[in-house]
Short mmCIF file of C-alpha atoms and ligand atoms in Angstrom, two decimals:
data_model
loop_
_atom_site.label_atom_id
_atom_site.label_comp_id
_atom_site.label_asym_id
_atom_site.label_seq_id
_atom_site.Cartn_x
_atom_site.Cartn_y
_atom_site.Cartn_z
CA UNK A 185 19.46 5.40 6.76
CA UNK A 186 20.26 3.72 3.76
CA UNK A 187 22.06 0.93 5.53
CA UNK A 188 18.43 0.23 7.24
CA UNK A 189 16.25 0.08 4.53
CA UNK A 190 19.34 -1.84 2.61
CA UNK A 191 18.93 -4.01 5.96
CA UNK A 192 14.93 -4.50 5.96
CA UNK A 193 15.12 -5.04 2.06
CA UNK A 194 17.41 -8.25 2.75
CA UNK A 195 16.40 -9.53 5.59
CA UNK A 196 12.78 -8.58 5.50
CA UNK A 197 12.90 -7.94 9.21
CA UNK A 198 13.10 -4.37 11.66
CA UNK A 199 13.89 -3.71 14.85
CA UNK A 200 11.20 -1.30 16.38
CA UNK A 201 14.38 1.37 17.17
CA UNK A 202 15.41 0.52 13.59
CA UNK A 203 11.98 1.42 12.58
CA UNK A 204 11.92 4.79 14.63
CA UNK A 205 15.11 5.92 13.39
CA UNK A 206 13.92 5.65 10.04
CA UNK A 207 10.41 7.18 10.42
CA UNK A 208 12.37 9.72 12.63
CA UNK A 209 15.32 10.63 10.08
CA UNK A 210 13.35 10.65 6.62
CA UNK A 211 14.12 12.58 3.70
CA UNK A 212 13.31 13.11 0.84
CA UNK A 213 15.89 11.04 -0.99
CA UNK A 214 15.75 8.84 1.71
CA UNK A 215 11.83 8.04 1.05
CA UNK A 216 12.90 7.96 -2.61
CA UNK A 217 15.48 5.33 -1.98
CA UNK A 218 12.87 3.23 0.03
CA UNK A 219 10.14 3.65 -2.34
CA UNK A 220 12.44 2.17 -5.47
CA UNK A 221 13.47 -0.95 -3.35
CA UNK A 222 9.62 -1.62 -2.26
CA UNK A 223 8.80 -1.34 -5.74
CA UNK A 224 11.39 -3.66 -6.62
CA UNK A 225 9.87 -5.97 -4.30
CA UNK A 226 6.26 -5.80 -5.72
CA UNK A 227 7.42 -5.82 -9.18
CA UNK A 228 9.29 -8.64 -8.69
CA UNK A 229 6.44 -10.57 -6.96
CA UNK A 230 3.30 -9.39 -8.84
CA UNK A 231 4.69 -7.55 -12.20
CA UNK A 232 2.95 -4.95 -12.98
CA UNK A 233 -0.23 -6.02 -12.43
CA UNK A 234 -2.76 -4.39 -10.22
CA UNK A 235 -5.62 -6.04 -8.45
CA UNK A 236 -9.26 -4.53 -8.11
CA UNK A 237 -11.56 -5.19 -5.45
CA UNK A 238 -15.45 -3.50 -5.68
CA UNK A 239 -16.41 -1.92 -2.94
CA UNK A 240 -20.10 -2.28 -2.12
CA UNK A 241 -20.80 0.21 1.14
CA UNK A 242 -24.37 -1.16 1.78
CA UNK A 243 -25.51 0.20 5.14
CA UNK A 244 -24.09 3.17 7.07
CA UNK A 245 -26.00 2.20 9.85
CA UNK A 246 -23.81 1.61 13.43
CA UNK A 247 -23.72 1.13 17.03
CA UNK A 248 -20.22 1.82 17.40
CA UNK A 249 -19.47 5.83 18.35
CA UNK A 250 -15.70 5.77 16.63
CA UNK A 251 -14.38 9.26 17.20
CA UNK A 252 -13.09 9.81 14.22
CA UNK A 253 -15.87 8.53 11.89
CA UNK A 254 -18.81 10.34 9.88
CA UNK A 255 -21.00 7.53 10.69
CA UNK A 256 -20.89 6.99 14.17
CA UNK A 257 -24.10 6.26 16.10
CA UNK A 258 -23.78 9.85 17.63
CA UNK A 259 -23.38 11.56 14.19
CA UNK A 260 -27.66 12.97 13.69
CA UNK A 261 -26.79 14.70 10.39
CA UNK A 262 -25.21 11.07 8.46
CA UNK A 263 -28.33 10.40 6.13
CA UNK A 264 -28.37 6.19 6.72
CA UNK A 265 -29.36 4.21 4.44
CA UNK A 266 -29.49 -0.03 3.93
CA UNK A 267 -29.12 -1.90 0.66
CA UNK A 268 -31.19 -5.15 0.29
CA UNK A 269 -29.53 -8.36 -0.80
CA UNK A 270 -31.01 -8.25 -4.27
CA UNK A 271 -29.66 -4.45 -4.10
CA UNK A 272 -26.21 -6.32 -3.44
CA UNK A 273 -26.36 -8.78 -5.84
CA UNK A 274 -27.31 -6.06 -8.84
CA UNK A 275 -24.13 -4.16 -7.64
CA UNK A 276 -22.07 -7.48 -8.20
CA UNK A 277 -23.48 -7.70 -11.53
CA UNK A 278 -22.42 -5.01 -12.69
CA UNK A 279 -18.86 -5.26 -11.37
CA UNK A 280 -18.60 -8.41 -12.83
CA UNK A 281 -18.76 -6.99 -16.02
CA UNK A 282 -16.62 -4.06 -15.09
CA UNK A 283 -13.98 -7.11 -14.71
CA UNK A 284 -13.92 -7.07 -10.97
CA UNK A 285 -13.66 -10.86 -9.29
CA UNK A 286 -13.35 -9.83 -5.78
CA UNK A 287 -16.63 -8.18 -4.10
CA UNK A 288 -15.94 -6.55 -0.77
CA UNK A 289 -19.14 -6.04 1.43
CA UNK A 290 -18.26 -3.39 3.80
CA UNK A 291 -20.78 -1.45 6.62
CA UNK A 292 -21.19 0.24 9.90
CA UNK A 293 -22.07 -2.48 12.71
CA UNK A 294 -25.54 -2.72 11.62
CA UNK A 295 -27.60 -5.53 13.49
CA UNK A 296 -29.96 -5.41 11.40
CA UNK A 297 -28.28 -7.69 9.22
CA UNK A 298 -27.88 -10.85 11.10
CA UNK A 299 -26.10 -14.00 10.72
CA UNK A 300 -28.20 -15.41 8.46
CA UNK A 301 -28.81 -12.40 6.56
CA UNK A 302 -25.36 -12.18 5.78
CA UNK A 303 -24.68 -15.63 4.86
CA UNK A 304 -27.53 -15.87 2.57
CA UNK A 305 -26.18 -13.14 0.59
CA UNK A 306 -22.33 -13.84 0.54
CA UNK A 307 -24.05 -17.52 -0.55
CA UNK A 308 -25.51 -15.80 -3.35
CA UNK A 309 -22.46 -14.04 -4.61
CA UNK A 310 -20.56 -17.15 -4.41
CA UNK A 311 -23.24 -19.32 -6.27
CA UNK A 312 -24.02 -17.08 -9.09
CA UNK A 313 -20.49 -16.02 -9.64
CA UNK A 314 -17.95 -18.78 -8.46
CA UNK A 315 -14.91 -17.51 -9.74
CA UNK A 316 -14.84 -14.38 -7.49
CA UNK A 317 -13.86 -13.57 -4.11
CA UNK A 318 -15.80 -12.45 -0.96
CA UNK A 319 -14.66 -9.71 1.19
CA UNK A 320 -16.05 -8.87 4.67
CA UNK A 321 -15.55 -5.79 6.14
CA UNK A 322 -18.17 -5.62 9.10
CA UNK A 323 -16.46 -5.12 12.35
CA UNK A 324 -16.48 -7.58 15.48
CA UNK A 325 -18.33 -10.61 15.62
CA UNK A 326 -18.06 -13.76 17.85
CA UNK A 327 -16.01 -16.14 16.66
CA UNK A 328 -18.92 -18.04 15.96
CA UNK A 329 -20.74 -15.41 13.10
CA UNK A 330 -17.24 -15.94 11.65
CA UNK A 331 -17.08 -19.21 11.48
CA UNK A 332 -20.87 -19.39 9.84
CA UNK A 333 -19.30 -16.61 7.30
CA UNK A 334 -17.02 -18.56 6.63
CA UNK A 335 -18.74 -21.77 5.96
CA UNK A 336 -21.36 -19.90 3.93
CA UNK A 337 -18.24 -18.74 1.66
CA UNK A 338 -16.64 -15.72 2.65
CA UNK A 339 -12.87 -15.95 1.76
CA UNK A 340 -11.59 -12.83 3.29
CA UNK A 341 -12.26 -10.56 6.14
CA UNK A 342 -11.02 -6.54 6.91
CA UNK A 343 -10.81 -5.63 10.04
CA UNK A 344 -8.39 -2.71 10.87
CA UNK A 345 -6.94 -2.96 14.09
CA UNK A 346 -6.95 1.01 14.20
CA UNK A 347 -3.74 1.40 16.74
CA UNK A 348 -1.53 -0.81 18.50
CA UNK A 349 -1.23 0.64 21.53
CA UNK A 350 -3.91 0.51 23.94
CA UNK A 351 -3.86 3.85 25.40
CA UNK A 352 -4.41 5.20 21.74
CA UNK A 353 -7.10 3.24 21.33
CA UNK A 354 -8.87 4.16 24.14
CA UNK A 355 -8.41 7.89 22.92
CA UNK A 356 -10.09 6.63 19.36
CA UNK A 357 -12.77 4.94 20.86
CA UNK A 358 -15.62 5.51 23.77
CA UNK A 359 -14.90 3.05 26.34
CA UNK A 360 -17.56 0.19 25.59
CA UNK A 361 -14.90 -0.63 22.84
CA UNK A 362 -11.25 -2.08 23.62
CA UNK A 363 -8.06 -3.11 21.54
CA UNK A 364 -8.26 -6.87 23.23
CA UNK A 365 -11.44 -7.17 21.87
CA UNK A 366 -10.25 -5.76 18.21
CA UNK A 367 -7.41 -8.01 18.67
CA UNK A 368 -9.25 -10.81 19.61
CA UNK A 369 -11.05 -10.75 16.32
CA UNK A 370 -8.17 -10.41 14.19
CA UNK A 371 -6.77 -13.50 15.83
CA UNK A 372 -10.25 -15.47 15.40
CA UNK A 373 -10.54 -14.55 11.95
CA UNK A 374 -7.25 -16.04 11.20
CA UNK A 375 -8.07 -18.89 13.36
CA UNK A 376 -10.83 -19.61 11.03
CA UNK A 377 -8.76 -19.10 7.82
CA UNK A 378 -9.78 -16.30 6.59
CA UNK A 379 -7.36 -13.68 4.63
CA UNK A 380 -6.70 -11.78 7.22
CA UNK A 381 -6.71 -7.71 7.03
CA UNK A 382 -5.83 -5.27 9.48
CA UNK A 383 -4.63 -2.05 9.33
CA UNK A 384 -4.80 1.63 11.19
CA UNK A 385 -4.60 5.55 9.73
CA UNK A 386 -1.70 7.58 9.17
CA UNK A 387 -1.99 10.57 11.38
CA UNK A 388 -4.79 10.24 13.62
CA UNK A 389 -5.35 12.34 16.84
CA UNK A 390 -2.95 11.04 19.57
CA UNK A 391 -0.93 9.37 17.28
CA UNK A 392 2.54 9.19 18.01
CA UNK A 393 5.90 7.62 16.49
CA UNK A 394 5.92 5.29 19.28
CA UNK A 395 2.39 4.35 18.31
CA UNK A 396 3.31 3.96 14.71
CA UNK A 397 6.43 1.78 15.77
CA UNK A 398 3.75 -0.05 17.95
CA UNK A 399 1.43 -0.99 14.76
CA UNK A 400 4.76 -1.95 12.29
CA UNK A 401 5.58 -4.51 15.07
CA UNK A 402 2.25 -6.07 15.58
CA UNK A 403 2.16 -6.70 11.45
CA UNK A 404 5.45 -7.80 11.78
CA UNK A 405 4.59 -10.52 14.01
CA UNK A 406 0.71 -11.11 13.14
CA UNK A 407 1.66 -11.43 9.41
CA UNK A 408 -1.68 -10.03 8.30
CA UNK A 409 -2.49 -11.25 4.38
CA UNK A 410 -4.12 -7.64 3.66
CA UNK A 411 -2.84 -4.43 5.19
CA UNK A 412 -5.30 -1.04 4.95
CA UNK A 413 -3.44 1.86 6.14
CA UNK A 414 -4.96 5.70 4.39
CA UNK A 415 -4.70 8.94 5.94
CA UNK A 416 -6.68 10.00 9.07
CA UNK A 417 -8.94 12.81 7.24
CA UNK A 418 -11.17 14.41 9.57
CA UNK A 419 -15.45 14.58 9.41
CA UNK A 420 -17.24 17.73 9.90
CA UNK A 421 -19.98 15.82 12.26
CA UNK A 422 -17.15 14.54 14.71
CA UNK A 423 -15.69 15.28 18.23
CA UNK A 424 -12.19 15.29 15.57
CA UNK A 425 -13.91 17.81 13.39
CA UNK A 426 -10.59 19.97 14.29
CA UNK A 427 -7.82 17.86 14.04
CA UNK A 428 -5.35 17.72 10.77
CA UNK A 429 -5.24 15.43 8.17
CA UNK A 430 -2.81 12.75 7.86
CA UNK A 431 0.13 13.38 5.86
CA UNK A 432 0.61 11.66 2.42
CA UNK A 433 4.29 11.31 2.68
CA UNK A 434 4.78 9.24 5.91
CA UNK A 435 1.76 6.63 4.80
CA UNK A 436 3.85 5.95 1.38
CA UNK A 437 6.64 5.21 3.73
CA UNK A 438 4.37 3.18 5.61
CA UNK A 439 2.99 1.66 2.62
CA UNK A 440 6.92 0.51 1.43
CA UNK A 441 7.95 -0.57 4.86
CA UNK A 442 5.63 -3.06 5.28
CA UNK A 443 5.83 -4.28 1.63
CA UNK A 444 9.41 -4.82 2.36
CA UNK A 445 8.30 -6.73 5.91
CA UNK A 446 5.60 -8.91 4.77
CA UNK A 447 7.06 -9.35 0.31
CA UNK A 448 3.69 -11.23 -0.39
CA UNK A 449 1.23 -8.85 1.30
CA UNK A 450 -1.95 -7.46 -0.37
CA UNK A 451 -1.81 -3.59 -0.15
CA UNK A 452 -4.48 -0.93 -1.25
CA UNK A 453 -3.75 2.19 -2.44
CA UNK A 454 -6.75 3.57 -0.35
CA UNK A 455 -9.34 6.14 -1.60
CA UNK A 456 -8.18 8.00 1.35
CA UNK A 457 -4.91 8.50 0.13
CA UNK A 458 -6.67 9.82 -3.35
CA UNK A 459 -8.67 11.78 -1.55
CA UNK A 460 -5.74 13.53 -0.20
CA UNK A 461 -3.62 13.87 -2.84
CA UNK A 462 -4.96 13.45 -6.73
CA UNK A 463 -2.34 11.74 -7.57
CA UNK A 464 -1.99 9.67 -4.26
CA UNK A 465 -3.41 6.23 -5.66
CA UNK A 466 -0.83 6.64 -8.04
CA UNK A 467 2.09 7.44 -5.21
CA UNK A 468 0.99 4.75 -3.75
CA UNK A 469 1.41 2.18 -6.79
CA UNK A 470 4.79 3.20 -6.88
CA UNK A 471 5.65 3.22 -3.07
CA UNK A 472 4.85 -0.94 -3.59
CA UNK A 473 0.74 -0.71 -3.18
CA UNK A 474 -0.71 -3.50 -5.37
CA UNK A 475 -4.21 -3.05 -4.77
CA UNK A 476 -6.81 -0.63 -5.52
CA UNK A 477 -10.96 -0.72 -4.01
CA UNK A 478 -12.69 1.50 -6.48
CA UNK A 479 -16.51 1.76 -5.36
CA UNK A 480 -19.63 -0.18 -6.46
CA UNK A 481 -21.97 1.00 -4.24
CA UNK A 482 -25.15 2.82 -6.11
CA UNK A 483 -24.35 6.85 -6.91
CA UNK A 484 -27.40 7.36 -4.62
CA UNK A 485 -25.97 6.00 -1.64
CA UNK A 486 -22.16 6.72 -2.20
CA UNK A 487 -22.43 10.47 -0.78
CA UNK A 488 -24.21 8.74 2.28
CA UNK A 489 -21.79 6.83 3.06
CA UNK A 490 -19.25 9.62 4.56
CA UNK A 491 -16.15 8.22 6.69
CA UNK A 492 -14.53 11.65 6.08
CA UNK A 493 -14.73 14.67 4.57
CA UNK A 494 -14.38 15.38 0.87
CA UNK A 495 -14.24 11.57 -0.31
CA UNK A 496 -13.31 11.22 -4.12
CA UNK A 497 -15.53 9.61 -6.98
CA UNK A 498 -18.83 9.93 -4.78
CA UNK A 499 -20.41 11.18 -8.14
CA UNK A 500 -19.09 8.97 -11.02
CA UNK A 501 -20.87 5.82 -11.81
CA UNK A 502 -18.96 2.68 -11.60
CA UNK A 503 -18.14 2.14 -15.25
CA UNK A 504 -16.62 5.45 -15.30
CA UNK A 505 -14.26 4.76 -12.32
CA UNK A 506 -13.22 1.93 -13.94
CA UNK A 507 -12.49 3.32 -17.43
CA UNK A 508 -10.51 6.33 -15.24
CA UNK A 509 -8.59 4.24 -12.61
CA UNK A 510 -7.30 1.73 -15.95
CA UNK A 511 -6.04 4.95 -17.45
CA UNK A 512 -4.13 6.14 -14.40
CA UNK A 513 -2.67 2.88 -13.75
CA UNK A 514 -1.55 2.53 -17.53
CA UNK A 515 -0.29 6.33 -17.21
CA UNK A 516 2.36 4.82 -14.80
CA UNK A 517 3.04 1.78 -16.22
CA UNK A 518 0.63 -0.96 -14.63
CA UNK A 519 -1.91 -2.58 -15.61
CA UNK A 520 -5.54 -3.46 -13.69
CA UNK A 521 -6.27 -6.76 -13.87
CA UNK A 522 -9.57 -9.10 -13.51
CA UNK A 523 -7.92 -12.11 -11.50
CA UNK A 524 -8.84 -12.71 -7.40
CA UNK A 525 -5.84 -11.96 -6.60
CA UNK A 526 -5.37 -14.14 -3.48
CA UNK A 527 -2.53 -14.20 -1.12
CA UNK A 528 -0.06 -16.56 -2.23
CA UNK A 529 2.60 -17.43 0.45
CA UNK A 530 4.98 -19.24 -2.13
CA UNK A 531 5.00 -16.07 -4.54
N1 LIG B 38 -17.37 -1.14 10.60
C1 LIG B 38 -16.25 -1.73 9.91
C2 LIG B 38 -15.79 -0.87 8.76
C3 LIG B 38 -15.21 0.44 9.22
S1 LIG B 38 -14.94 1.64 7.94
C4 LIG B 38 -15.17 -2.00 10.91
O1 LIG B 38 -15.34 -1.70 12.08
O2 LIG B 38 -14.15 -2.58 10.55
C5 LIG B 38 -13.33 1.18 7.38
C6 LIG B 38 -12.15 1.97 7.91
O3 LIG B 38 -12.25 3.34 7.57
C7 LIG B 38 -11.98 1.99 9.41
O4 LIG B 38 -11.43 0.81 9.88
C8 LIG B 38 -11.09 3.22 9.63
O5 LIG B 38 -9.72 2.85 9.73
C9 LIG B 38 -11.32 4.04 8.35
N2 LIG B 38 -11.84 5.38 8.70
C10 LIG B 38 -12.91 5.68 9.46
N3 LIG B 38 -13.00 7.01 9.66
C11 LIG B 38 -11.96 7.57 8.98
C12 LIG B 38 -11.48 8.89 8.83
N4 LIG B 38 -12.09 9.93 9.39
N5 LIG B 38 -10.37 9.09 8.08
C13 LIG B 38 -9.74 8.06 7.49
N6 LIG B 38 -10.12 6.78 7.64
C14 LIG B 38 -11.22 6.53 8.37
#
């Protein structure tokens, strides 16, 4: 065991039985061991600084029917609700202040908000506050939306790719929606030159080791810049309204195996993971996470918009996440910083 994490610490590379073995065979001291050399990988790379990005949520409106998510089409008791561009922009201005320099716009598939809609207010953000980065996080488009993105100034786009293996995802996901087409995306988007993100949740139903060895070896070779992986938690209002939760332990193994893949990656601490565990932001940190996505979205809407069950810091105002998440970080020894933090391949 040691030998293997010893072996993806040096040569930043797995084999997917490699991988297996080690989900397969953890331990305690094991995951403690791992955890210490990803750190030692993010410390040496980013210090001990921590990046923020502000999350604005503004519309839980979607077409999409996701299984596991509170705001499915399907779901009649999700309250929706849209924020307006100048709604957007006042949410910006406040996290500017708050020290945040990376806004990340993320919804349900909600047509309502076309192409131009979209680029007129990313070209907002960008023109009234230049020195910060824009974040995507909108689901599939033609490669064509992304490129007008793009050229009206996004700089990054999220897009979790869910699962790797396209049986799972076709047990995640009614049938109008497929992995190629997921895929497809993620490869546009890169294409295009975005900062890539993709991602998928620890635990969900169906989920095996095989499917988890499946999505370490497509990051391996897509060599995402942004990686989201939380816990699967499950929603009250969905057909998974009965399944567990995702366990904490194996997605901070998750979270240092891929630091050790890809050194330079960015990696959230998701509010998932807090939602879980109190002290899972914090786990995460120190299991080589380097990013954290406190929300911006307005306390009216934040209950609204309801992925899962029991999400954290649905009732504090922004300012007071802020103040909170600084002390936690400081608690463990980093510190929250108010830089873009873009990838860097050389660091
Ligand atoms: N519509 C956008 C944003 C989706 S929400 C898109 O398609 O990309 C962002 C992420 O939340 C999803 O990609 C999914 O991985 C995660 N998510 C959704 N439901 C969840 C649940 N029940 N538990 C944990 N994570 C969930």
């Amino acid at each position: 065991m040691r030998e293997l994490t010893d072996k993806l610490y040096e040569t930043r590379n797995i084999e997917k039985s490699e991988f297996l073995y080690m989900l397969e065979n953890r331990t305690e001291e094991s995951d403690k061991y791992l955890f210490e050399k990803a750190r030692k990988v993010s410390t040496s790379i980013f210090g001990n600084k921590v990046y923020i990005r502000g999350l604005i949520e503004f519309t839980n409106y979607c077409r999409n029917n996701c299984y596991y998510c509170g705001i499915r089409c399907d779901n009649m008791n999700a309250q929706r609700y849209r924020l307006e561009h100048d709604d957007i922009l006042n949410c910006c201005d406040l996290g500017y202040k708050l020290g945040f320099r990376t806004f990340v716009l993320q919804g349900g598939e909600d047509l309502y908000y076309d192409d131009e809609k979209i680029c007129n207010i990313v070209r907002d953000i960008k023109k009234r506050y230049n020195d910060c980065a824009v974040t995507l996080s909108i689901g599939e488009k033609s490669f064509e939306t992304y490129l007008k993105y793009y050229q009206a100034g996004a700089d990054r786009y999220l897009l979790r790719h869910e699962t790797a293996e396209k049986s799972h995802y076709s047990l995640l996901h009614p049938k109008q929606m497929s992995l190629e087409s997921r895929m497809e995306c993620l490869y546009n988007l890169k294409k295009i030159g975005f900062q890539t993100g993709c991602g998928f949740m620890v635990g969900s139903p169906y989920q095996t080791n095989e499917s988890i060895a499946e999505d370490i070896m497509f990051i391996k070779d897509f060599k995402p810049h942004m990686v989201g992986i939380g816990p699967f938690i499950s929603h009250k209002d969905t057909p998974f309204n009965n399944f567990e939760n995702g366990n904490i332990n194996v997605t901070l193994f998750l979270l240092s195996v891929i630091r050790l893949l890809l050194p330079n990656v960015l990696l959230p601490a998701t509010t998932a993971l807090g939602t879980l565990d109190s002290n899972g932001r914090e786990k995460g940190v120190l299991a080589g996470a380097n990013v954290l996505m406190p929300n911006l979205s307005p306390v009216n809407v934040r209950k609204k918009y309801s992925l899962y069950d029991n999400k954290i810091c649905t009732g504090e105002e922004a300012a007071e996440c802020n103040i909170c998440l600084r002390k936690r970080m400081k608690n463990i020894g980093y510190e929250i910083v108010e830089e873009r933090g873009d990838y860097n391949e050389k660091a």
